[in-house]
Amino acid sequence: MPDLEAILLVGGQGTRLRPLTLGTPKPLLPTAGVPFLAHQLARARSFGVRHIVFATSYKASMFEPVFGDGSAFGLTLEYMTEETPLGTGGAIRNAAQALGSAPDAPVLVLNGDILSGHDIGDQVRTHVERQAAVTLHLTEVEDPTRFGCVPTDPSGRVTAFLEKTPNPVTNRINAGCYVFTRSVIDSIPEGEVVSVERQTFPGLIEAGELVLGYADRTYWLDVGTPAAFVRGSSDLVLGHLASPALPGATGEYLALEGARVSPAAKVEGGTTVGARSVVEPGASVVGSVLGDDCVIMSGASVTDSVVGDGARISAGAVLRDAVIGEGAVVGSGNELQAGVRVWPGVELPECAVRFTSDV
Ligand code: GDD
Ligand code: MG
């Protein structure tokens, strides 16, 4: 297959991940030791992608200092920024100005918050063989109402695209990885706010164009919520999804440079311990993401949570499904559960908050 070009959609605000995304856009959040996008870039490269255009908007200037011209990743990277967000379709149209592909060539488009184990090469081959206008990767989820619901006919042709519908007709959903024929991207109006999910795909279906589904059941996750984000990171550390970008061996935990994990601490479930962070004897950290320079004190228990850089979790504090902002301090005896978020720099004194159930 000739070199493939890709557009990476990374302009969203990541509101569901606040406060983590107040200072850092979602695609740059440290995930299994590296910025989230490093995993997507490495996977795309493994399928022959060499040129990737980032479609940026929210905190646009933060991407280039991290990934530069891409040479460190064996890629050529470019950055196309929307002054005001143009939606997914407008962003794809804007980024396409930097593509070199011919009108009939396939172009890969990726949502910037997806971990997927599917065979991108096979998706592209299917698209080319069937001469589709667009080929959508589809997966199955229990609750399709939070996604784009995508029914198909027996030949794989997409018959409708129902974004975030309260009445889904199938559990099969848009998995956020598309192959577009280049000329179809060029037919999206330029400089306008356009949603591929609400306008472009329904419009193509209506016009009788071939919109194809590429369905599979491999690993798939949208990391757009705190619970999914910690799950994604720990799945990478545990090796549930292989990533060429993982900075270490797979296992119960990944300790970054200078991290100090006491042999008398319990650290497991795919936890990442950030650089120079300390996990004291008797602490328990399970399935969590610890940033750099954190301290988890003796007897603290951290499960399925994100702890931002420089935060301190005191002796006996209990965190479950919690997000702790950078530099925050959780005093001893606090029990933070069920999606509690502590804003950066906040200091919770001893026993200031205690939940005994998740009502
Ligand atoms: N450049 C740019 N500009 N990027 C944008 C914009 C924009 O205006 N709006 C959203 N994006 C990017 C986000 O950064 C993200 O990578 C991607 O587009 C999708 O946006 P999300 O906000 O994550 O959408 P979602 O998760 O609610 O739904 C989308 O993904 C689901 C799969 O995870 C839809 O494509 C659904 O149909 C799909 O099922
Ligand atoms: Mg998303």
mmCIF file of C-alpha atoms and ligand atoms in Angstrom:
data_model
loop_
_atom_site.group_PDB
_atom_site.id
_atom_site.type_symbol
_atom_site.label_atom_id
_atom_site.label_comp_id
_atom_site.label_asym_id
_atom_site.label_seq_id
_atom_site.Cartn_x
_atom_site.Cartn_y
_atom_site.Cartn_z
ATOM 1 C CA MET A 1 0.000 0.000 0.000
ATOM 2 C CA PRO A 2 1.407 3.465 -0.829
ATOM 3 C CA ASP A 3 2.093 5.863 2.030
ATOM 4 C CA LEU A 4 -1.115 6.906 3.643
ATOM 5 C CA GLU A 5 -1.959 10.378 4.913
ATOM 6 C CA ALA A 6 -4.028 11.037 8.012
ATOM 7 C CA ILE A 7 -5.857 13.854 9.766
ATOM 8 C CA LEU A 8 -6.022 13.737 13.552
ATOM 9 C CA LEU A 9 -8.918 15.615 15.162
ATOM 10 C CA VAL A 10 -7.578 17.152 18.348
ATOM 11 C CA GLY A 11 -9.473 20.438 18.735
ATOM 12 C CA GLY A 12 -12.102 19.459 21.306
ATOM 13 C CA GLN A 13 -12.220 21.035 24.756
ATOM 14 C CA GLY A 14 -12.304 17.782 26.727
ATOM 15 C CA THR A 15 -14.886 19.252 29.120
ATOM 16 C CA ARG A 16 -15.747 15.893 30.689
ATOM 17 C CA LEU A 17 -12.117 15.548 31.811
ATOM 18 C CA ARG A 18 -11.922 18.794 33.765
ATOM 19 C CA PRO A 19 -9.943 19.772 35.771
ATOM 20 C CA LEU A 20 -7.321 17.645 33.966
ATOM 21 C CA THR A 21 -7.981 19.486 30.712
ATOM 22 C CA LEU A 22 -7.923 23.016 32.178
ATOM 23 C CA GLY A 23 -4.206 23.324 31.442
ATOM 24 C CA THR A 24 -3.617 20.476 29.002
ATOM 25 C CA PRO A 25 -5.722 19.420 26.018
ATOM 26 C CA LYS A 26 -7.126 15.880 26.301
ATOM 27 C CA PRO A 27 -4.882 14.398 23.582
ATOM 28 C CA LEU A 28 -1.764 15.464 25.521
ATOM 29 C CA LEU A 29 -2.739 14.023 28.919
ATOM 30 C CA PRO A 30 -0.050 11.637 30.160
ATOM 31 C CA THR A 31 -1.350 8.140 29.474
ATOM 32 C CA ALA A 32 0.744 5.103 30.382
ATOM 33 C CA GLY A 33 3.746 7.399 30.655
ATOM 34 C CA VAL A 34 3.486 9.368 27.401
ATOM 35 C CA PRO A 35 1.112 11.952 25.910
ATOM 36 C CA PHE A 36 -2.071 10.136 24.854
ATOM 37 C CA LEU A 37 -1.511 10.893 21.166
ATOM 38 C CA ALA A 38 1.856 9.107 21.156
ATOM 39 C CA HIS A 39 -0.050 5.813 21.266
ATOM 40 C CA GLN A 40 -2.273 6.795 18.328
ATOM 41 C CA LEU A 41 0.668 8.113 16.312
ATOM 42 C CA ALA A 42 2.645 4.901 16.846
ATOM 43 C CA ARG A 43 -0.309 2.729 15.842
ATOM 44 C CA ALA A 44 -1.012 4.801 12.735
ATOM 45 C CA ARG A 45 2.641 4.564 11.753
ATOM 46 C CA SER A 46 2.574 0.784 12.170
ATOM 47 C CA PHE A 47 -0.100 0.708 9.434
ATOM 48 C CA GLY A 48 1.970 2.706 6.948
ATOM 49 C CA VAL A 49 0.846 6.255 7.757
ATOM 50 C CA ARG A 50 3.744 8.696 7.275
ATOM 51 C CA HIS A 51 2.163 12.168 7.036
ATOM 52 C CA ILE A 52 -0.280 13.334 9.704
ATOM 53 C CA VAL A 53 -2.044 16.692 9.869
ATOM 54 C CA PHE A 54 -3.233 17.725 13.318
ATOM 55 C CA ALA A 55 -6.545 19.625 13.250
ATOM 56 C CA THR A 56 -6.124 21.833 16.308
ATOM 57 C CA SER A 57 -8.259 24.460 18.024
ATOM 58 C CA TYR A 58 -8.456 24.309 21.854
ATOM 59 C CA LYS A 59 -4.974 25.082 23.268
ATOM 60 C CA ALA A 60 -3.630 24.713 19.726
ATOM 61 C CA SER A 61 -0.153 26.035 20.488
ATOM 62 C CA MET A 62 0.562 23.220 22.965
ATOM 63 C CA PHE A 63 0.865 20.434 20.378
ATOM 64 C CA GLU A 64 3.871 21.452 18.316
ATOM 65 C CA PRO A 65 6.297 21.786 21.267
ATOM 66 C CA VAL A 66 5.471 18.169 22.181
ATOM 67 C CA PHE A 67 5.563 16.482 18.760
ATOM 68 C CA GLY A 68 7.530 18.955 16.609
ATOM 69 C CA ASP A 69 7.961 17.984 12.954
ATOM 70 C CA GLY A 70 7.358 14.338 13.854
ATOM 71 C CA SER A 71 10.823 13.103 12.900
ATOM 72 C CA ALA A 72 11.333 11.650 16.389
ATOM 73 C CA PHE A 73 8.307 9.433 15.659
ATOM 74 C CA GLY A 74 9.258 8.520 12.088
ATOM 75 C CA LEU A 75 6.469 10.774 10.828
ATOM 76 C CA THR A 76 5.987 14.106 9.100
ATOM 77 C CA LEU A 77 3.598 16.185 11.190
ATOM 78 C CA GLU A 78 1.823 19.419 10.329
ATOM 79 C CA TYR A 79 -0.529 21.583 12.354
ATOM 80 C CA MET A 80 -3.631 23.302 10.978
ATOM 81 C CA THR A 81 -5.440 25.512 13.464
ATOM 82 C CA GLU A 82 -9.008 26.790 13.396
ATOM 83 C CA GLU A 83 -9.276 30.278 14.885
ATOM 84 C CA THR A 84 -12.756 29.388 16.073
ATOM 85 C CA PRO A 85 -13.679 25.690 16.279
ATOM 86 C CA LEU A 86 -15.190 24.499 13.001
ATOM 87 C CA GLY A 87 -16.646 21.219 14.271
ATOM 88 C CA THR A 88 -15.420 17.832 13.097
ATOM 89 C CA GLY A 89 -16.277 18.376 9.402
ATOM 90 C CA GLY A 90 -14.970 21.941 9.227
ATOM 91 C CA ALA A 91 -11.781 20.791 10.943
ATOM 92 C CA ILE A 92 -11.238 17.962 8.460
ATOM 93 C CA ARG A 93 -11.842 20.335 5.527
ATOM 94 C CA ASN A 94 -9.433 22.905 6.968
ATOM 95 C CA ALA A 95 -6.689 20.344 7.692
ATOM 96 C CA ALA A 96 -7.029 18.817 4.219
ATOM 97 C CA GLN A 97 -5.302 21.892 2.774
ATOM 98 C CA ALA A 98 -2.041 20.358 3.983
ATOM 99 C CA LEU A 99 -2.620 16.982 2.292
ATOM 100 C CA GLY A 100 -0.841 15.886 -0.878
ATOM 101 C CA SER A 101 -3.203 12.980 -1.716
ATOM 102 C CA ALA A 102 -4.883 12.789 -5.139
ATOM 103 C CA PRO A 103 -8.693 13.199 -5.341
ATOM 104 C CA ASP A 104 -9.306 9.440 -5.590
ATOM 105 C CA ALA A 105 -6.831 8.468 -2.821
ATOM 106 C CA PRO A 106 -7.931 7.210 0.612
ATOM 107 C CA VAL A 107 -7.271 9.521 3.573
ATOM 108 C CA LEU A 108 -7.447 8.316 7.171
ATOM 109 C CA VAL A 109 -9.237 10.525 9.736
ATOM 110 C CA LEU A 110 -8.978 9.781 13.454
ATOM 111 C CA ASN A 111 -10.752 11.163 16.489
ATOM 112 C CA GLY A 112 -7.976 12.155 18.869
ATOM 113 C CA ASP A 113 -9.321 10.389 21.964
ATOM 114 C CA ILE A 114 -9.623 6.772 20.852
ATOM 115 C CA LEU A 115 -7.627 3.672 21.705
ATOM 116 C CA SER A 116 -8.341 0.994 19.148
ATOM 117 C CA GLY A 117 -6.814 -2.357 18.303
ATOM 118 C CA HIS A 118 -8.507 -2.659 14.919
ATOM 119 C CA ASP A 119 -6.677 -3.379 11.677
ATOM 120 C CA ILE A 120 -6.471 0.046 10.004
ATOM 121 C CA GLY A 121 -4.798 -1.518 6.952
ATOM 122 C CA ASP A 122 -7.750 -3.848 6.426
ATOM 123 C CA GLN A 123 -10.197 -0.952 6.848
ATOM 124 C CA VAL A 124 -8.350 0.985 4.123
ATOM 125 C CA ARG A 125 -8.234 -2.037 1.805
ATOM 126 C CA THR A 126 -11.973 -2.606 2.244
ATOM 127 C CA HIS A 127 -12.637 1.055 1.463
ATOM 128 C CA VAL A 128 -10.562 0.943 -1.715
ATOM 129 C CA GLU A 129 -11.954 -2.407 -2.903
ATOM 130 C CA ARG A 130 -15.557 -1.314 -2.415
ATOM 131 C CA GLN A 131 -14.855 2.164 -3.834
ATOM 132 C CA ALA A 132 -16.716 3.751 -0.935
ATOM 133 C CA ALA A 133 -17.073 7.486 -0.338
ATOM 134 C CA VAL A 134 -16.339 6.979 3.365
ATOM 135 C CA THR A 135 -15.675 3.840 5.412
ATOM 136 C CA LEU A 136 -16.426 4.074 9.132
ATOM 137 C CA HIS A 137 -14.885 1.823 11.738
ATOM 138 C CA LEU A 138 -17.751 0.475 13.855
ATOM 139 C CA THR A 139 -17.702 -1.172 17.243
ATOM 140 C CA GLU A 140 -20.324 -2.362 19.714
ATOM 141 C CA VAL A 141 -21.062 -0.823 23.106
ATOM 142 C CA GLU A 142 -23.638 -1.451 25.821
ATOM 143 C CA ASP A 143 -24.962 2.118 25.839
ATOM 144 C CA PRO A 144 -25.033 3.560 22.300
ATOM 145 C CA THR A 145 -26.835 6.762 23.370
ATOM 146 C CA ARG A 146 -23.513 8.522 24.058
ATOM 147 C CA PHE A 147 -22.178 7.788 20.568
ATOM 148 C CA GLY A 148 -23.090 7.844 16.901
ATOM 149 C CA CYS A 149 -25.463 4.932 16.299
ATOM 150 C CA VAL A 150 -24.771 3.336 12.898
ATOM 151 C CA PRO A 151 -27.134 0.720 11.398
ATOM 152 C CA THR A 152 -25.920 -1.134 8.291
ATOM 153 C CA ASP A 153 -27.509 -3.480 5.741
ATOM 154 C CA PRO A 154 -26.148 -7.018 5.188
ATOM 155 C CA SER A 155 -23.650 -5.742 2.591
ATOM 156 C CA GLY A 156 -22.123 -3.367 5.158
ATOM 157 C CA ARG A 157 -23.696 -0.243 3.659
ATOM 158 C CA VAL A 158 -24.522 2.329 6.328
ATOM 159 C CA THR A 159 -28.259 3.056 6.205
ATOM 160 C CA ALA A 160 -28.420 5.900 8.747
ATOM 161 C CA PHE A 161 -26.164 7.903 11.061
ATOM 162 C CA LEU A 162 -27.875 8.810 14.334
ATOM 163 C CA GLU A 163 -25.587 10.930 16.521
ATOM 164 C CA LYS A 164 -26.316 10.672 20.273
ATOM 165 C CA THR A 165 -29.854 9.450 19.694
ATOM 166 C CA PRO A 166 -31.990 8.611 22.747
ATOM 167 C CA ASN A 167 -33.536 5.755 20.716
ATOM 168 C CA PRO A 168 -30.661 3.730 19.260
ATOM 169 C CA VAL A 169 -31.667 1.087 16.728
ATOM 170 C CA THR A 170 -28.476 -0.960 17.179
ATOM 171 C CA ASN A 171 -25.565 -1.268 19.604
ATOM 172 C CA ARG A 172 -23.189 -0.715 16.725
ATOM 173 C CA ILE A 173 -21.590 2.714 16.902
ATOM 174 C CA ASN A 174 -19.190 4.983 15.092
ATOM 175 C CA ALA A 175 -15.742 4.171 16.505
ATOM 176 C CA GLY A 176 -14.200 7.471 15.366
ATOM 177 C CA CYS A 177 -11.797 6.237 12.646
ATOM 178 C CA TYR A 178 -12.740 7.020 9.065
ATOM 179 C CA VAL A 179 -11.326 6.413 5.617
ATOM 180 C CA PHE A 180 -12.456 9.202 3.310
ATOM 181 C CA THR A 181 -11.926 9.352 -0.423
ATOM 182 C CA ARG A 182 -10.042 12.660 -0.688
ATOM 183 C CA SER A 183 -12.531 14.269 -3.071
ATOM 184 C CA VAL A 184 -15.314 13.725 -0.507
ATOM 185 C CA ILE A 185 -13.374 15.822 2.012
ATOM 186 C CA ASP A 186 -12.995 18.537 -0.619
ATOM 187 C CA SER A 187 -16.783 18.622 -1.031
ATOM 188 C CA ILE A 188 -17.256 19.741 2.611
ATOM 189 C CA PRO A 189 -17.911 23.521 2.593
ATOM 190 C CA GLU A 190 -14.788 25.493 3.475
ATOM 191 C CA GLY A 191 -14.484 27.780 6.500
ATOM 192 C CA GLU A 192 -17.878 26.813 7.943
ATOM 193 C CA VAL A 193 -18.862 24.988 11.100
ATOM 194 C CA VAL A 194 -19.742 21.469 9.950
ATOM 195 C CA SER A 195 -20.281 18.244 11.891
ATOM 196 C CA VAL A 196 -19.436 15.067 9.977
ATOM 197 C CA GLU A 197 -21.685 13.165 12.359
ATOM 198 C CA ARG A 198 -24.739 15.409 12.036
ATOM 199 C CA GLN A 199 -24.318 16.753 8.495
ATOM 200 C CA THR A 200 -21.725 15.127 6.236
ATOM 201 C CA PHE A 201 -22.503 11.443 6.899
ATOM 202 C CA PRO A 202 -26.318 11.802 6.882
ATOM 203 C CA GLY A 203 -25.989 13.944 3.739
ATOM 204 C CA LEU A 204 -23.887 11.365 1.903
ATOM 205 C CA ILE A 205 -26.323 8.581 2.860
ATOM 206 C CA GLU A 206 -29.264 10.698 1.718
ATOM 207 C CA ALA A 207 -27.526 11.359 -1.611
ATOM 208 C CA GLY A 208 -27.081 7.611 -2.187
ATOM 209 C CA GLU A 209 -23.277 7.661 -1.869
ATOM 210 C CA LEU A 210 -21.660 4.488 -0.538
ATOM 211 C CA VAL A 211 -20.966 5.003 3.167
ATOM 212 C CA LEU A 212 -19.543 1.711 4.381
ATOM 213 C CA GLY A 213 -19.239 0.202 7.846
ATOM 214 C CA TYR A 214 -16.090 -1.686 8.843
ATOM 215 C CA ALA A 215 -17.215 -3.568 11.959
ATOM 216 C CA ASP A 216 -15.048 -5.539 14.341
ATOM 217 C CA ARG A 217 -14.866 -6.469 18.021
ATOM 218 C CA THR A 218 -11.235 -5.700 18.877
ATOM 219 C CA TYR A 219 -10.150 -3.523 21.806
ATOM 220 C CA TRP A 220 -11.844 -0.114 21.644
ATOM 221 C CA LEU A 221 -12.176 2.784 24.077
ATOM 222 C CA ASP A 222 -13.058 6.489 23.931
ATOM 223 C CA VAL A 223 -11.040 8.039 26.772
ATOM 224 C CA GLY A 224 -13.284 11.109 27.066
ATOM 225 C CA THR A 225 -14.379 10.566 30.701
ATOM 226 C CA PRO A 226 -12.186 10.213 33.804
ATOM 227 C CA ALA A 227 -13.249 6.589 34.301
ATOM 228 C CA ALA A 228 -12.436 5.717 30.690
ATOM 229 C CA PHE A 229 -9.188 7.650 30.802
ATOM 230 C CA VAL A 230 -7.808 5.698 33.781
ATOM 231 C CA ARG A 231 -9.073 2.479 32.217
ATOM 232 C CA GLY A 232 -7.268 3.255 28.949
ATOM 233 C CA SER A 233 -4.016 4.044 30.681
ATOM 234 C CA SER A 234 -4.098 0.903 32.817
ATOM 235 C CA ASP A 235 -5.096 -1.294 29.867
ATOM 236 C CA LEU A 236 -1.978 -0.082 28.031
ATOM 237 C CA VAL A 237 0.243 -0.783 31.038
ATOM 238 C CA LEU A 238 -1.314 -4.236 31.513
ATOM 239 C CA GLY A 239 -0.849 -4.975 27.794
ATOM 240 C CA HIS A 240 -4.564 -5.385 27.007
ATOM 241 C CA LEU A 241 -3.875 -3.161 24.011
ATOM 242 C CA ALA A 242 -0.359 -3.368 22.596
ATOM 243 C CA SER A 243 1.212 0.044 22.045
ATOM 244 C CA PRO A 244 4.577 0.611 20.365
ATOM 245 C CA ALA A 245 4.782 3.858 22.388
ATOM 246 C CA LEU A 246 4.645 2.283 25.881
ATOM 247 C CA PRO A 247 7.840 3.487 27.620
ATOM 248 C CA GLY A 248 8.585 0.214 29.429
ATOM 249 C CA ALA A 249 7.497 -3.379 29.806
ATOM 250 C CA THR A 250 3.855 -4.280 30.354
ATOM 251 C CA GLY A 251 2.953 -5.388 33.873
ATOM 252 C CA GLU A 252 1.055 -4.512 37.030
ATOM 253 C CA TYR A 253 2.558 -1.047 37.095
ATOM 254 C CA LEU A 254 4.795 1.289 35.144
ATOM 255 C CA ALA A 255 7.229 3.417 37.154
ATOM 256 C CA LEU A 256 8.664 6.431 35.339
ATOM 257 C CA GLU A 257 12.120 7.876 35.878
ATOM 258 C CA GLY A 258 13.010 8.522 39.503
ATOM 259 C CA ALA A 259 9.753 7.078 40.883
ATOM 260 C CA ARG A 260 10.109 5.397 44.264
ATOM 261 C CA VAL A 261 7.645 2.590 44.985
ATOM 262 C CA SER A 262 8.067 0.941 48.382
ATOM 263 C CA PRO A 263 8.254 -2.856 48.236
ATOM 264 C CA ALA A 264 5.791 -2.720 51.138
ATOM 265 C CA ALA A 265 3.206 -0.839 49.044
ATOM 266 C CA LYS A 266 0.537 -2.509 46.887
ATOM 267 C CA VAL A 267 0.760 -1.048 43.376
ATOM 268 C CA GLU A 268 -1.114 -2.943 40.652
ATOM 269 C CA GLY A 269 -3.867 -3.044 38.052
ATOM 270 C CA GLY A 270 -1.852 -1.183 35.403
ATOM 271 C CA THR A 271 -1.045 1.855 37.540
ATOM 272 C CA THR A 272 1.395 4.447 36.218
ATOM 273 C CA VAL A 273 3.648 6.068 38.833
ATOM 274 C CA GLY A 274 4.895 9.371 37.428
ATOM 275 C CA ALA A 275 8.468 10.617 37.469
ATOM 276 C CA ARG A 276 9.902 11.230 40.949
ATOM 277 C CA SER A 277 6.617 10.231 42.609
ATOM 278 C CA VAL A 278 6.733 8.368 45.884
ATOM 279 C CA VAL A 279 4.456 5.541 47.046
ATOM 280 C CA GLU A 280 5.125 4.920 50.713
ATOM 281 C CA PRO A 281 5.042 1.574 52.562
ATOM 282 C CA GLY A 282 1.512 0.364 53.266
ATOM 283 C CA ALA A 283 -0.079 2.540 50.564
ATOM 284 C CA SER A 284 -2.330 0.909 47.958
ATOM 285 C CA VAL A 285 -2.592 2.187 44.384
ATOM 286 C CA VAL A 286 -4.739 0.182 41.951
ATOM 287 C CA GLY A 287 -5.561 0.908 38.297
ATOM 288 C CA SER A 288 -4.657 4.572 38.638
ATOM 289 C CA VAL A 289 -2.630 7.289 36.960
ATOM 290 C CA LEU A 290 -0.241 9.171 39.216
ATOM 291 C CA GLY A 291 1.383 12.269 37.721
ATOM 292 C CA ASP A 292 4.937 13.417 38.354
ATOM 293 C CA ASP A 293 6.185 14.433 41.814
ATOM 294 C CA CYS A 294 3.180 13.007 43.706
ATOM 295 C CA VAL A 295 3.297 11.540 47.180
ATOM 296 C CA ILE A 296 0.972 8.713 48.241
ATOM 297 C CA MET A 297 1.499 8.374 51.960
ATOM 298 C CA SER A 298 1.477 5.327 54.114
ATOM 299 C CA GLY A 299 -1.963 3.746 54.448
ATOM 300 C CA ALA A 300 -3.569 5.830 51.683
ATOM 301 C CA SER A 301 -5.680 3.915 49.180
ATOM 302 C CA VAL A 302 -6.039 5.097 45.571
ATOM 303 C CA THR A 303 -8.235 3.103 43.141
ATOM 304 C CA ASP A 304 -9.273 3.887 39.542
ATOM 305 C CA SER A 305 -8.256 7.528 40.063
ATOM 306 C CA VAL A 306 -6.135 10.224 38.486
ATOM 307 C CA VAL A 307 -3.724 12.140 40.707
ATOM 308 C CA GLY A 308 -2.255 15.254 39.078
ATOM 309 C CA ASP A 309 1.390 16.363 39.191
ATOM 310 C CA GLY A 310 2.656 17.352 42.596
ATOM 311 C CA ALA A 311 -0.463 16.252 44.485
ATOM 312 C CA ARG A 312 -0.184 14.727 47.934
ATOM 313 C CA ILE A 313 -2.503 12.045 49.303
ATOM 314 C CA SER A 314 -2.161 11.811 53.061
ATOM 315 C CA ALA A 315 -2.091 8.788 55.297
ATOM 316 C CA GLY A 316 -5.406 6.980 55.469
ATOM 317 C CA ALA A 317 -7.122 8.972 52.696
ATOM 318 C CA VAL A 318 -9.262 6.844 50.362
ATOM 319 C CA LEU A 319 -9.795 7.715 46.695
ATOM 320 C CA ARG A 320 -12.006 5.778 44.303
ATOM 321 C CA ASP A 321 -13.006 7.059 40.837
ATOM 322 C CA ALA A 322 -11.632 10.465 41.837
ATOM 323 C CA VAL A 323 -9.724 13.131 39.934
ATOM 324 C CA ILE A 324 -7.224 15.134 41.945
ATOM 325 C CA GLY A 325 -5.897 18.296 40.299
ATOM 326 C CA GLU A 326 -2.255 19.310 40.171
ATOM 327 C CA GLY A 327 -0.700 20.283 43.468
ATOM 328 C CA ALA A 328 -3.825 19.480 45.499
ATOM 329 C CA VAL A 329 -3.508 18.031 48.974
ATOM 330 C CA VAL A 330 -5.962 15.433 50.292
ATOM 331 C CA GLY A 331 -5.761 15.357 54.076
ATOM 332 C CA SER A 332 -5.853 12.136 56.024
ATOM 333 C CA GLY A 333 -9.163 10.393 56.589
ATOM 334 C CA ASN A 334 -10.911 11.893 53.545
ATOM 335 C CA GLU A 335 -12.893 9.454 51.442
ATOM 336 C CA LEU A 336 -13.395 10.729 47.912
ATOM 337 C CA GLN A 337 -15.517 8.513 45.677
ATOM 338 C CA ALA A 338 -17.778 8.279 42.646
ATOM 339 C CA GLY A 339 -16.425 10.911 40.332
ATOM 340 C CA VAL A 340 -15.354 13.501 42.923
ATOM 341 C CA ARG A 341 -12.991 16.066 41.406
ATOM 342 C CA VAL A 342 -10.610 18.190 43.438
ATOM 343 C CA TRP A 343 -9.489 21.346 41.633
ATOM 344 C CA PRO A 344 -5.754 22.102 41.265
ATOM 345 C CA GLY A 345 -4.052 23.517 44.325
ATOM 346 C CA VAL A 346 -6.983 22.884 46.671
ATOM 347 C CA GLU A 347 -6.079 21.628 50.125
ATOM 348 C CA LEU A 348 -8.632 19.381 51.794
ATOM 349 C CA PRO A 349 -7.994 19.368 55.502
ATOM 350 C CA GLU A 350 -8.132 16.166 57.479
ATOM 351 C CA CYS A 351 -11.547 14.469 57.216
ATOM 352 C CA ALA A 352 -13.124 17.496 55.484
ATOM 353 C CA VAL A 353 -15.320 15.348 53.251
ATOM 354 C CA ARG A 354 -16.544 11.855 53.842
ATOM 355 C CA PHE A 355 -18.844 9.842 51.578
ATOM 356 C CA THR A 356 -20.059 6.540 52.853
ATOM 357 C CA SER A 357 -22.119 5.618 49.813
ATOM 358 C CA ASP A 358 -22.253 6.697 46.212
ATOM 359 C CA VAL A 359 -25.715 8.291 46.415
HETATM 360 N N1 GDD B 1 -10.163 20.540 15.319
HETATM 361 C C1 GDD B 1 -11.341 20.288 15.890
HETATM 362 N N2 GDD B 1 -12.302 21.242 15.866
HETATM 363 N N3 GDD B 1 -11.513 19.108 16.525
HETATM 364 C C2 GDD B 1 -12.707 18.878 17.116
HETATM 365 C C3 GDD B 1 -13.746 19.819 17.119
HETATM 366 C C4 GDD B 1 -13.528 21.072 16.459
HETATM 367 O O1 GDD B 1 -14.385 21.973 16.397
HETATM 368 N N4 GDD B 1 -14.798 19.294 17.805
HETATM 369 C C5 GDD B 1 -14.421 18.055 18.193
HETATM 370 N N5 GDD B 1 -13.149 17.800 17.783
HETATM 371 C C6 GDD B 1 -12.387 16.563 17.984
HETATM 372 C C7 GDD B 1 -12.178 16.164 19.428
HETATM 373 O O2 GDD B 1 -10.942 16.667 19.894
HETATM 374 C C8 GDD B 1 -12.166 14.630 19.329
HETATM 375 O O3 GDD B 1 -10.879 14.136 19.013
HETATM 376 C C9 GDD B 1 -13.066 14.342 18.146
HETATM 377 O O4 GDD B 1 -13.156 15.547 17.398
HETATM 378 C C10 GDD B 1 -14.463 13.872 18.571
HETATM 379 O O5 GDD B 1 -14.998 14.793 19.489
HETATM 380 P P1 GDD B 1 -15.562 14.320 20.909
HETATM 381 O O6 GDD B 1 -15.983 15.540 21.622
HETATM 382 O O7 GDD B 1 -14.608 13.384 21.572
HETATM 383 O O8 GDD B 1 -16.877 13.567 20.441
HETATM 384 P P2 GDD B 1 -17.643 12.359 21.135
HETATM 385 O O9 GDD B 1 -16.718 11.431 21.787
HETATM 386 O O10 GDD B 1 -18.758 12.928 21.948
HETATM 387 O O11 GDD B 1 -18.333 11.631 19.851
HETATM 388 C C11 GDD B 1 -17.553 11.297 18.716
HETATM 389 O O12 GDD B 1 -16.812 10.115 18.946
HETATM 390 C C12 GDD B 1 -17.598 8.933 19.198
HETATM 391 C C13 GDD B 1 -16.626 7.761 19.373
HETATM 392 O O13 GDD B 1 -15.838 7.970 20.472
HETATM 393 C C14 GDD B 1 -18.503 11.091 17.516
HETATM 394 O O14 GDD B 1 -17.695 10.935 16.364
HETATM 395 C C15 GDD B 1 -19.405 9.867 17.735
HETATM 396 O O15 GDD B 1 -20.172 9.621 16.559
HETATM 397 C C16 GDD B 1 -18.552 8.650 18.017
HETATM 398 O O16 GDD B 1 -19.383 7.516 18.305
HETATM 399 MG MG MG B 2 -14.721 11.390 22.258
#
